Structures are given as C-alpha cells and as structure tokens.
Coordinates of C-alpha atoms in Angstrom, one line a residue:
Chain A
M1 CA -84.8 176.0 -67.4
A2 CA -85.6 178.8 -66.3
P3 CA -87.2 179.3 -62.5
F4 CA -90.7 180.0 -64.4
D5 CA -91.0 176.6 -66.5
A6 CA -89.2 174.5 -63.3
L7 CA -92.1 176.0 -61.7
Y8 CA -95.5 174.9 -63.8
G9 CA -92.8 172.4 -64.6
L10 CA -92.3 172.4 -68.5
Q11 CA -90.1 169.4 -70.4
V12 CA -89.1 170.5 -73.0
D13 CA -88.8 167.2 -75.5
A14 CA -87.6 169.3 -78.7
A15 CA -86.3 172.7 -79.6
G16 CA -85.1 173.8 -82.9
G17 CA -85.5 175.3 -86.4
E18 CA -88.3 172.8 -87.3
E19 CA -90.1 172.0 -84.1
A20 CA -90.9 172.7 -80.6
R21 CA -92.2 170.4 -78.6
G22 CA -93.1 170.3 -75.0
R23 CA -95.6 168.7 -71.7
V24 CA -96.6 169.3 -67.8
E25 CA -98.0 167.1 -65.9
V26 CA -100.9 167.8 -64.6
S27 CA -101.5 168.4 -60.9
N28 CA -103.2 170.5 -58.9
R29 CA -100.4 173.5 -59.0
V30 CA -101.5 173.7 -62.6
K31 CA -105.0 174.3 -62.4
Q32 CA -107.2 177.2 -61.4
P33 CA -110.2 177.3 -58.8
A34 CA -112.6 174.9 -60.8
G35 CA -110.7 172.4 -61.5
L36 CA -109.8 172.9 -65.2
V37 CA -105.7 173.3 -66.1
H38 CA -105.6 176.9 -66.2
G39 CA -105.2 178.8 -69.3
G40 CA -101.5 180.6 -68.5
I41 CA -100.3 177.1 -69.1
Y42 CA -100.8 177.0 -72.5
A43 CA -99.3 180.3 -73.2
S44 CA -97.0 179.2 -71.1
M45 CA -95.0 177.1 -73.0
A46 CA -95.7 178.5 -75.8
E47 CA -93.5 181.4 -75.2
S48 CA -90.6 178.7 -73.4
L49 CA -91.1 176.3 -76.0
A50 CA -90.9 179.1 -78.6
T51 CA -88.2 181.0 -77.4
I52 CA -86.1 177.7 -77.1
A53 CA -86.5 177.1 -80.1
T54 CA -85.8 179.9 -82.2
A55 CA -82.6 180.9 -80.1
E56 CA -81.5 177.2 -80.3
A57 CA -82.3 177.6 -84.6
V58 CA -80.5 180.8 -85.1
G59 CA -77.9 180.8 -83.3
D60 CA -75.1 183.1 -83.2
G61 CA -75.4 184.3 -79.0
K62 CA -78.4 186.0 -79.9
A63 CA -81.5 186.7 -77.8
T64 CA -85.1 185.5 -77.6
V65 CA -88.5 186.8 -76.4
G66 CA -92.0 187.0 -76.7
Y67 CA -93.1 189.5 -79.1
S68 CA -96.7 188.6 -78.3
S69 CA -99.1 185.0 -78.2
Q70 CA -102.8 185.1 -78.9
T71 CA -104.3 181.6 -77.6
S72 CA -108.1 180.4 -77.5
F73 CA -109.1 177.5 -75.2
L74 CA -110.7 175.1 -77.4
R75 CA -111.2 171.7 -74.4
P76 CA -110.5 172.3 -70.6
I77 CA -107.7 169.7 -69.6
L78 CA -108.1 168.0 -66.0
E79 CA -105.4 165.1 -66.0
G80 CA -103.0 163.4 -67.4
T81 CA -100.5 165.4 -69.0
V82 CA -100.6 168.6 -71.3
H83 CA -98.5 168.7 -75.2
A84 CA -97.4 171.5 -76.6
A85 CA -96.6 171.2 -79.7
G86 CA -95.1 173.9 -82.7
R87 CA -94.2 174.6 -85.8
P88 CA -92.7 177.5 -86.4
R89 CA -94.9 179.5 -89.7
H90 CA -92.3 181.9 -90.8
R91 CA -88.6 182.2 -90.1
G92 CA -87.2 185.9 -90.1
R93 CA -84.9 188.6 -89.7
S94 CA -86.2 189.8 -86.0
T95 CA -88.8 188.0 -85.9
W96 CA -90.4 184.2 -85.9
V97 CA -94.0 183.5 -85.8
W98 CA -94.3 179.9 -83.9
E99 CA -98.2 178.0 -84.2
F100 CA -99.1 175.5 -81.2
D101 CA -101.1 172.6 -80.5
I102 CA -102.2 171.8 -77.3
T103 CA -103.5 168.1 -77.0
D104 CA -104.1 165.7 -74.0
D105 CA -103.8 162.2 -73.9
E106 CA -105.7 160.9 -76.4
G107 CA -104.6 163.6 -78.7
R108 CA -107.6 165.8 -79.1
L109 CA -107.0 169.6 -79.5
C110 CA -107.3 171.5 -76.3
A111 CA -106.4 174.8 -77.7
L112 CA -104.3 176.9 -79.9
V113 CA -101.6 179.2 -79.4
R114 CA -100.5 181.8 -82.7
M115 CA -96.3 182.9 -80.6
T116 CA -94.9 186.0 -82.4
V117 CA -90.8 186.0 -81.0
A118 CA -88.6 189.1 -81.1
V119 CA -84.6 187.6 -82.6
K120 CA -82.4 190.0 -81.2
Chain B
M1 CA -107.8 181.2 -54.4
A2 CA -106.5 179.1 -57.1
P3 CA -103.4 176.5 -56.7
F4 CA -101.8 177.6 -60.1
D5 CA -102.5 181.7 -58.7
A6 CA -101.1 180.8 -55.3
L7 CA -98.3 178.9 -56.8
Y8 CA -96.8 182.2 -59.1
G9 CA -98.6 184.9 -55.8
L10 CA -101.1 186.1 -57.4
Q11 CA -102.6 188.6 -55.6
V12 CA -105.7 190.2 -56.4
D13 CA -107.2 193.9 -55.0
A14 CA -110.6 194.1 -57.0
A15 CA -112.7 191.4 -58.9
G16 CA -116.5 192.9 -59.7
G17 CA -118.4 194.1 -62.7
E18 CA -116.8 197.9 -62.7
E19 CA -113.0 196.5 -62.2
A20 CA -110.7 193.8 -61.8
R21 CA -106.9 194.5 -60.4
G22 CA -103.8 192.3 -59.3
R23 CA -100.5 192.1 -58.8
V24 CA -97.7 189.7 -58.6
E25 CA -94.6 190.3 -56.5
V26 CA -91.3 189.6 -59.1
S27 CA -89.3 187.0 -57.8
N28 CA -87.0 184.2 -59.7
R29 CA -89.6 181.8 -59.7
V30 CA -91.8 184.5 -61.9
K31 CA -88.9 185.3 -64.2
Q32 CA -87.2 183.1 -67.7
P33 CA -84.0 182.4 -68.5
A34 CA -83.3 186.2 -70.0
G35 CA -83.7 187.6 -66.1
L36 CA -87.1 189.4 -67.3
V37 CA -90.4 188.3 -66.4
H38 CA -92.2 185.5 -68.3
G39 CA -94.6 186.4 -70.4
G40 CA -97.3 183.8 -69.3
I41 CA -98.0 185.6 -66.1
Y42 CA -99.3 188.6 -67.8
A43 CA -101.5 186.2 -69.8
S44 CA -102.4 184.1 -66.5
M45 CA -103.4 187.3 -63.6
A46 CA -105.3 188.5 -66.9
E47 CA -107.4 185.2 -67.0
S48 CA -107.6 184.8 -63.2
L49 CA -108.6 188.3 -62.6
A50 CA -111.3 188.8 -65.2
T51 CA -113.0 184.5 -64.7
I52 CA -113.0 185.6 -61.0
A53 CA -114.0 189.2 -61.2
T54 CA -116.9 188.0 -64.1
A55 CA -118.1 185.4 -61.2
E56 CA -118.3 188.1 -58.8
A57 CA -120.5 190.4 -61.0
V58 CA -123.0 187.7 -62.8
G59 CA -123.2 185.8 -59.4
D60 CA -126.1 183.4 -59.1
G61 CA -123.4 180.2 -59.0
K62 CA -123.1 180.9 -63.0
A63 CA -119.1 179.3 -64.1
T64 CA -116.4 181.3 -65.5
V65 CA -113.7 180.5 -67.8
G66 CA -111.2 182.0 -70.6
Y67 CA -111.8 181.7 -74.1
S68 CA -109.2 183.2 -75.7
S69 CA -106.8 186.0 -75.0
Q70 CA -104.2 188.2 -76.9
T71 CA -101.2 189.7 -75.3
S72 CA -99.0 192.3 -76.8
F73 CA -95.7 192.5 -75.3
L74 CA -94.3 196.7 -74.8
R75 CA -91.5 196.2 -72.3
P76 CA -89.3 194.3 -70.0
I77 CA -90.3 193.8 -66.1
L78 CA -87.1 192.9 -64.0
E79 CA -87.5 194.0 -60.8
G80 CA -90.7 195.3 -58.3
T81 CA -93.9 194.0 -59.0
V82 CA -96.2 193.5 -61.9
H83 CA -99.3 195.3 -62.4
A84 CA -102.8 194.2 -63.7
A85 CA -106.0 196.5 -64.5
G86 CA -108.6 195.7 -66.9
R87 CA -111.8 196.8 -67.1
P88 CA -114.7 195.1 -68.6
R89 CA -115.6 196.3 -72.2
H90 CA -118.4 193.8 -72.7
R91 CA -120.7 192.4 -70.5
G92 CA -122.4 190.1 -72.5
R93 CA -124.9 186.8 -71.6
S94 CA -123.0 184.6 -72.9
T95 CA -119.2 186.4 -72.9
W96 CA -117.3 189.4 -71.2
V97 CA -114.6 190.8 -72.7
W98 CA -111.9 193.2 -70.8
E99 CA -109.2 194.9 -71.3
F100 CA -105.8 194.6 -68.8
D101 CA -103.0 197.6 -68.6
I102 CA -99.7 195.4 -67.4
T103 CA -97.6 198.4 -65.4
D104 CA -94.8 198.2 -63.7
D105 CA -94.0 199.9 -60.8
E106 CA -92.6 202.8 -62.6
G107 CA -96.8 203.5 -64.3
R108 CA -94.7 201.9 -67.6
L109 CA -97.0 200.2 -69.4
C110 CA -95.5 196.9 -70.5
A111 CA -98.0 194.7 -71.8
L112 CA -101.3 194.3 -72.6
V113 CA -104.2 191.9 -72.2
R114 CA -107.6 191.2 -73.9
M115 CA -109.1 188.9 -72.2
T116 CA -112.2 187.2 -73.4
V117 CA -114.5 185.1 -70.3
A118 CA -117.1 182.6 -71.3
V119 CA -120.3 182.8 -68.9
K120 CA -121.8 179.8 -68.0
Chain C
M1 CA -122.2 186.4 -102.7
A2 CA -122.2 189.5 -100.3
P3 CA -122.4 192.8 -101.0
F4 CA -119.0 193.8 -99.7
D5 CA -117.4 190.2 -100.7
A6 CA -118.2 191.4 -104.1
L7 CA -116.8 194.5 -104.1
Y8 CA -112.9 193.4 -103.3
G9 CA -113.6 190.5 -105.9
L10 CA -113.9 187.3 -103.5
Q11 CA -114.5 183.6 -105.5
V12 CA -115.3 181.0 -103.8
D13 CA -113.9 178.1 -104.4
A14 CA -114.5 175.5 -101.5
A15 CA -117.0 175.7 -98.6
G16 CA -117.8 172.9 -96.4
G17 CA -116.9 170.9 -93.1
E18 CA -113.5 169.8 -94.1
E19 CA -111.5 172.7 -96.0
A20 CA -112.7 176.5 -97.2
R21 CA -111.5 178.1 -99.8
G22 CA -110.0 181.1 -101.6
R23 CA -109.2 183.6 -104.1
V24 CA -109.4 187.1 -104.6
E25 CA -107.3 188.9 -108.0
V26 CA -104.8 191.4 -107.2
S27 CA -105.5 195.1 -109.0
N28 CA -104.9 198.4 -107.7
R29 CA -108.6 198.2 -105.6
V30 CA -107.1 196.4 -103.1
K31 CA -104.0 198.0 -102.1
Q32 CA -103.1 200.1 -99.3
P33 CA -100.8 203.2 -101.1
A34 CA -97.9 201.7 -100.8
G35 CA -98.6 199.3 -103.2
L36 CA -99.2 196.3 -101.2
V37 CA -102.3 193.9 -101.0
H38 CA -104.3 195.5 -97.8
G39 CA -104.0 193.5 -95.2
G40 CA -107.9 194.1 -94.3
I41 CA -108.5 192.1 -97.6
Y42 CA -106.9 189.4 -95.9
A43 CA -109.2 189.2 -92.7
S44 CA -112.2 189.7 -94.7
M45 CA -111.7 186.3 -96.9
A46 CA -110.9 184.8 -94.0
E47 CA -114.4 185.7 -92.5
S48 CA -116.4 185.1 -95.2
L49 CA -114.6 182.0 -96.4
A50 CA -115.3 181.1 -92.7
T51 CA -118.8 182.2 -91.6
I52 CA -120.1 180.5 -95.6
A53 CA -118.3 177.5 -95.0
T54 CA -119.6 176.4 -91.4
A55 CA -123.2 177.9 -91.9
E56 CA -122.6 175.6 -95.1
A57 CA -121.2 172.7 -92.4
V58 CA -124.2 172.5 -89.7
G59 CA -127.3 173.9 -91.6
D60 CA -130.4 173.6 -90.4
G61 CA -130.4 177.4 -91.8
K62 CA -128.3 178.2 -89.0
A63 CA -126.8 181.8 -88.6
T64 CA -123.2 182.4 -88.5
V65 CA -121.3 185.5 -88.1
G66 CA -117.5 186.2 -86.8
Y67 CA -116.4 186.5 -82.8
S68 CA -113.0 187.1 -83.1
S69 CA -110.2 187.0 -85.5
Q70 CA -105.8 187.3 -85.1
T71 CA -104.6 188.7 -88.7
S72 CA -100.1 188.2 -88.4
F73 CA -98.7 189.6 -92.0
L74 CA -96.1 187.8 -92.8
R75 CA -94.7 188.5 -96.0
P76 CA -96.5 191.3 -98.1
I77 CA -98.1 190.7 -101.7
L78 CA -98.3 193.0 -104.5
E79 CA -99.4 191.5 -107.5
G80 CA -101.1 187.7 -109.2
T81 CA -103.7 186.6 -106.3
V82 CA -104.0 185.7 -102.9
H83 CA -105.5 182.8 -102.0
A84 CA -106.5 181.9 -98.7
A85 CA -106.8 178.3 -97.3
G86 CA -108.5 177.0 -94.2
R87 CA -109.8 174.5 -92.2
P88 CA -111.6 174.1 -89.0
R89 CA -109.4 173.8 -85.9
H90 CA -112.5 173.8 -83.3
R91 CA -116.1 171.8 -84.5
G92 CA -118.4 173.3 -81.6
R93 CA -122.1 173.7 -81.3
S94 CA -122.0 177.3 -80.9
T95 CA -118.3 178.3 -81.9
W96 CA -116.1 176.8 -84.7
V97 CA -112.6 178.1 -85.2
W98 CA -110.5 177.4 -88.5
E99 CA -106.9 178.1 -88.9
F100 CA -106.3 180.1 -92.7
D101 CA -103.2 180.4 -94.4
I102 CA -102.6 183.7 -97.1
T103 CA -99.8 182.8 -100.0
D104 CA -99.1 184.1 -103.0
D105 CA -99.1 182.7 -107.0
E106 CA -95.5 181.2 -105.8
G107 CA -97.6 179.8 -102.4
R108 CA -95.3 181.2 -100.5
L109 CA -97.1 182.1 -96.4
C110 CA -98.1 185.7 -96.7
A111 CA -100.4 185.3 -93.4
L112 CA -102.3 184.2 -90.6
V113 CA -104.9 184.4 -90.3
R114 CA -107.2 182.9 -86.8
M115 CA -111.2 183.2 -87.7
T116 CA -113.5 182.0 -84.6
V117 CA -117.3 182.0 -85.5
A118 CA -120.5 182.0 -83.4
V119 CA -122.9 180.1 -84.4
K120 CA -126.3 180.8 -83.2
Chain D
M1 CA -106.5 208.2 -99.9
A2 CA -105.6 204.3 -100.3
P3 CA -107.5 202.3 -103.6
F4 CA -108.8 200.4 -101.3
D5 CA -109.6 202.7 -99.0
A6 CA -111.5 204.7 -101.4
L7 CA -113.7 201.3 -102.3
Y8 CA -115.1 201.2 -99.4
G9 CA -115.3 205.0 -98.1
L10 CA -112.9 205.5 -95.6
Q11 CA -113.6 209.1 -94.2
V12 CA -110.3 210.4 -92.2
D13 CA -110.7 213.2 -89.4
A14 CA -107.7 212.9 -87.2
A15 CA -104.4 210.7 -88.0
G16 CA -101.3 212.2 -85.5
G17 CA -99.3 210.7 -83.0
E18 CA -102.2 211.1 -80.5
E19 CA -105.1 210.1 -81.5
A20 CA -106.4 207.9 -85.5
R21 CA -109.7 208.1 -85.9
G22 CA -112.3 208.3 -88.9
R23 CA -116.1 206.7 -90.7
V24 CA -117.6 204.5 -93.2
E25 CA -121.1 204.7 -94.0
V26 CA -122.9 202.1 -93.6
S27 CA -124.0 200.6 -97.0
N28 CA -125.6 197.6 -98.3
R29 CA -122.0 197.4 -100.2
V30 CA -120.0 196.9 -96.6
K31 CA -121.9 194.3 -95.9
Q32 CA -122.4 190.5 -95.3
P33 CA -125.6 188.1 -96.6
A34 CA -127.4 188.7 -93.0
G35 CA -127.0 192.2 -93.9
L36 CA -124.4 193.1 -91.3
V37 CA -121.5 196.1 -92.1
H38 CA -118.4 192.9 -92.5
G39 CA -116.3 192.7 -90.2
G40 CA -113.7 192.4 -92.5
I41 CA -114.3 197.1 -92.4
Y42 CA -113.3 197.3 -88.9
A43 CA -110.3 195.6 -89.9
S44 CA -109.6 197.4 -92.6
M45 CA -110.3 201.0 -91.0
A46 CA -107.8 200.7 -88.0
E47 CA -105.1 199.1 -90.3
S48 CA -105.1 201.9 -92.2
L49 CA -105.6 204.7 -89.4
A50 CA -103.2 203.0 -87.3
T51 CA -100.6 202.8 -90.8
I52 CA -101.6 206.7 -91.1
A53 CA -101.2 208.3 -88.3
T54 CA -98.5 206.6 -87.5
A55 CA -96.5 207.5 -90.6
E56 CA -97.4 210.8 -89.9
A57 CA -95.9 210.6 -86.0
V58 CA -93.2 209.3 -87.2
G59 CA -92.4 211.5 -89.9
D60 CA -88.9 211.3 -92.3
G61 CA -90.5 209.4 -94.5
K62 CA -90.4 206.4 -92.8
A63 CA -92.6 203.7 -93.6
T64 CA -95.4 202.0 -92.2
V65 CA -97.1 198.4 -92.5
G66 CA -99.5 197.0 -91.3
Y67 CA -97.5 193.9 -88.9
S68 CA -100.3 191.9 -86.6
S69 CA -104.2 192.9 -85.7
Q70 CA -106.4 191.6 -83.5
T71 CA -110.6 191.9 -83.6
S72 CA -113.5 191.2 -81.1
F73 CA -117.2 191.7 -82.2
L74 CA -119.1 192.5 -80.0
R75 CA -122.5 193.9 -81.3
P76 CA -123.4 194.5 -85.3
I77 CA -123.8 197.2 -86.9
L78 CA -127.1 197.8 -89.6
E79 CA -127.0 201.2 -90.7
G80 CA -125.5 204.9 -90.2
T81 CA -122.0 205.3 -89.6
V82 CA -119.7 203.0 -88.4
H83 CA -117.3 205.2 -86.3
A84 CA -113.2 204.2 -85.7
A85 CA -111.5 205.8 -82.6
G86 CA -107.5 204.6 -81.7
R87 CA -105.1 205.4 -79.3
P88 CA -101.2 204.4 -79.5
R89 CA -100.6 202.5 -76.8
H90 CA -96.4 202.4 -77.8
R91 CA -94.9 203.7 -79.8
G92 CA -91.0 202.2 -80.4
R93 CA -89.0 202.5 -82.8
S94 CA -90.1 200.0 -84.8
T95 CA -93.2 198.8 -84.1
W96 CA -96.3 201.0 -82.2
V97 CA -99.5 200.0 -81.0
W98 CA -102.4 201.2 -80.7
E99 CA -106.6 200.2 -79.4
F100 CA -109.2 200.6 -81.4
D101 CA -112.5 201.0 -79.6
I102 CA -115.5 200.5 -83.4
T103 CA -118.8 201.6 -82.3
D104 CA -122.6 202.9 -84.0
D105 CA -123.5 206.8 -84.1
E106 CA -125.8 205.2 -80.3
G107 CA -121.8 205.2 -79.0
R108 CA -122.2 201.9 -78.7
L109 CA -119.4 200.0 -78.1
C110 CA -119.3 197.4 -81.3
A111 CA -115.8 196.2 -82.4
L112 CA -112.0 196.0 -80.3
V113 CA -109.2 196.0 -82.3
R114 CA -105.5 196.0 -81.3
M115 CA -103.3 196.9 -84.6
T116 CA -99.3 196.6 -84.5
V117 CA -97.9 198.2 -86.8
A118 CA -93.7 198.2 -88.2
V119 CA -92.0 201.3 -88.8
K120 CA -89.2 200.7 -92.1

C-alpha cells in the first residue's frame, strides 16, 4: 500500500490482467468544500489500481507508472463508498490502457476514468 | 481549505480570474510505491485551484464543480515542492477551462492538466 | 449527411438513445502519409455519430454540438473498414457522454474515443 | 501532403521543433449539419501538424504517429479560416506532447487540442 493510497483510504479488491477493483469509504477527509467527494480521488484510485494491476499482470519486476488520465465527472458522491472497477482495453508491450467506471453504493455511474499506464 | 486539500497539503498562493497558483510539499504521504509523487496529486491540485479561482472570479455565490480533467505525466517529481500554475483559457457562462503546468523546484515541466469547471 | 461526413465517407448504421454505430471504407483519402488511417477520422466519426444519436434521442428540435473528445490510438488500421460503435454512458439534461470503440474488420480494438455532447 | 490533409484542405505554415502552424479555409465541406466547422477538423489539424513537426525535428528518418489527443471545443467557427498554432511542451525520446490553440480570423480562441505523438 503506497503512502498516499493509505492516506485517502484505498482498499484494493482485485488487481490483475483481467480487472482492477477497489473502493474508498466516504468521509470528510476525501471531500471538497461543497461536501462532494473530491474528483482527485477518482483519478487517484484509477491510477493506483491500474498501475498495481498492470504490474501484477506483466510480472518480471517491471515498473509501471501513470502516463495519462482523463476523468469525466457525471454525478456527485456525498456518502457511502466510492467504487472503482476497471478493465484493460489495451495490453501493449509498452503501455496498457484501462477504462474505469466510478460508481456509488446504488451502482449509479458517477465518473469515467481512462488511464494509460507505461510499462518499463 | 477543503478537508482533502488539507490532507495532501495544498497551499493556495493565488486564485482569481487571471491565474491560479498553489503548491504541495513533497513528503512520503503524497507518493506512490516507487517513490514518485502520485499522479492523483496533480489532478487534485488542478481541480481545487481551478474551482476555487473560478468561484472567486464569478462571485455571486455561484457554485463551481469539476467537470472533466485530462492529465499528461511528463517527468516524475521525487522531492522538493510540486508547483501548479494555471491560467483560464475560456471563461464561459456555464464553464471555465483552465490549463495548468505542474513544475518542480528547478522549474522543469512535470505534468500538464487541463481542467474544465462547471459554474452553477 | 453533413458535408464533411460525406467527404470522408461516413455511413451511419444506428443512431439513437441506446447506441450509435457507423463505418468508413478505408481508401487512400482517409490516410495519413505513412499509409495508416488518419486519427482525425476516428474523432470525426465519434463526434458525428454521438451528436446525431443524441439529437435523435432527445428530440424536441434540440441542437447538439461537440463539447470535448478524447482519443487513444491503440492499433493502426491500413485497409478494410473502420467501425465505430458507441454507447451513452451519461444522459444528462445538458450533456451526454459517449464511449466509442473503433475496430477493424477482424474486430480488433484500434482506438477509444470518449465524446461529450452538449444539448441546447 | 497526406491524402486526407489534402481532402480537408490543410495548409502547413510551420513545422519544426519549436512550433507547428497551419490553417484550413472554411467551406461547406468541412462543416457539420448546423453550419459549424466540424470538430474533427481541429483534431485532424493538430494530429497532422504535430506528427509532421515532430518528424522534422527528430530527423533520422524516424516515424511519428499519433498516440492520443484531447480536444475541448470553446467557440464555433462558421466562416473565414481555421488557424492552428502549437508548441511542444515535452520533447521526450519516445513521445512528444504538443498543445494547440485553434483560433478564428479575429484571433478568438475556439478550441484547445493536446496531442501526444509517439516517436519510433
């Protein structure tokens, strides 16, 4: 668990070549001033889950680092749990591309994150 | 200061209609496992600075929330300070679009973030 | 059929609230110098299909225009047909967000496009 | 001049390691149904200009291809000329990242395109 992931409370539930899944309990500390979960949490969850899952899948002690991310915010989350579920859409030699759905406890889609990971 | 901004240590240095600037001291708690600053920090800084600055500029008690963000990671930051400096590229009635440069203490460009803010 | 869509040869196969699908025959005129289909074709197909489908779905004579697009290029297409298939991930009052898969004749994923459409 | 660039009428005015500039005359053939310039034109211009300029700058007969692009539409263009002006924000060994401003004849900012080019 990376220090920053521990700070905002990431729980990793699955991380491998087929999927990456995790969650964050909503508390005051992950919110922005208006009381919504801060959008940086979604980008952070996707980056951590994608880099961990890609490293797990490619093995060989290869390093994985974030290369780019694109987040669209669709619906605010105010309480409960933030769920992130991603699948790899491209598994290249030098990059993997993941698409994550961010959902709330009712399963409503709240954000989309596309995360590109560099494999070194 | 939002709870999450306090958690990762955002310092806001300027926030208005012409620019938005802030910084985060690098410590273990903002890092990912390989010892680099976590990319989620860049997205978080840009979102907070852009929403604060846009709210300041439009006034009238209007709410500003993140609408989308796109981050490209160019060079890792391992120590010192993360600097974010943004300028508004579009000041619309319902959205503002900001472009941020993320730099290190040597002024090297480390990431680009384009942040779209919805004004409500 | 818009003039530009006719120019690059878009065929619309489905356009409604549940999906948007279309294709472009690969010929020299949609290629960049190295002989690959130009990436602008993927962005163009997604924008046209998403705006047509959203307009069809919301009805009421409302106008739909592109708001933003993000394309990731995964694998080149050199011949055959470019297929674009999208589904709406968000159907809001003022914006719809679509995700498109761009595939070749063998069904291989060649690009991803996220397209946000403004409804006015 | 690539076949597709000729089709939509790209004029390249500068292409090198410091900048990339070009334009397209607005005519019916680059428009979408509502009479605006099609957003795919902006993405196409940025991709062509960035790949040509990067190839020119790195030399050595190296190939450059589009890797990803992100476009934000800010203001429609209905007539005159579409101007694209980009500068490299990152000149890496394997990727270059460009930021383009798309403007109209009055110099008003109409779109932003960030274009990542792979160097092979």
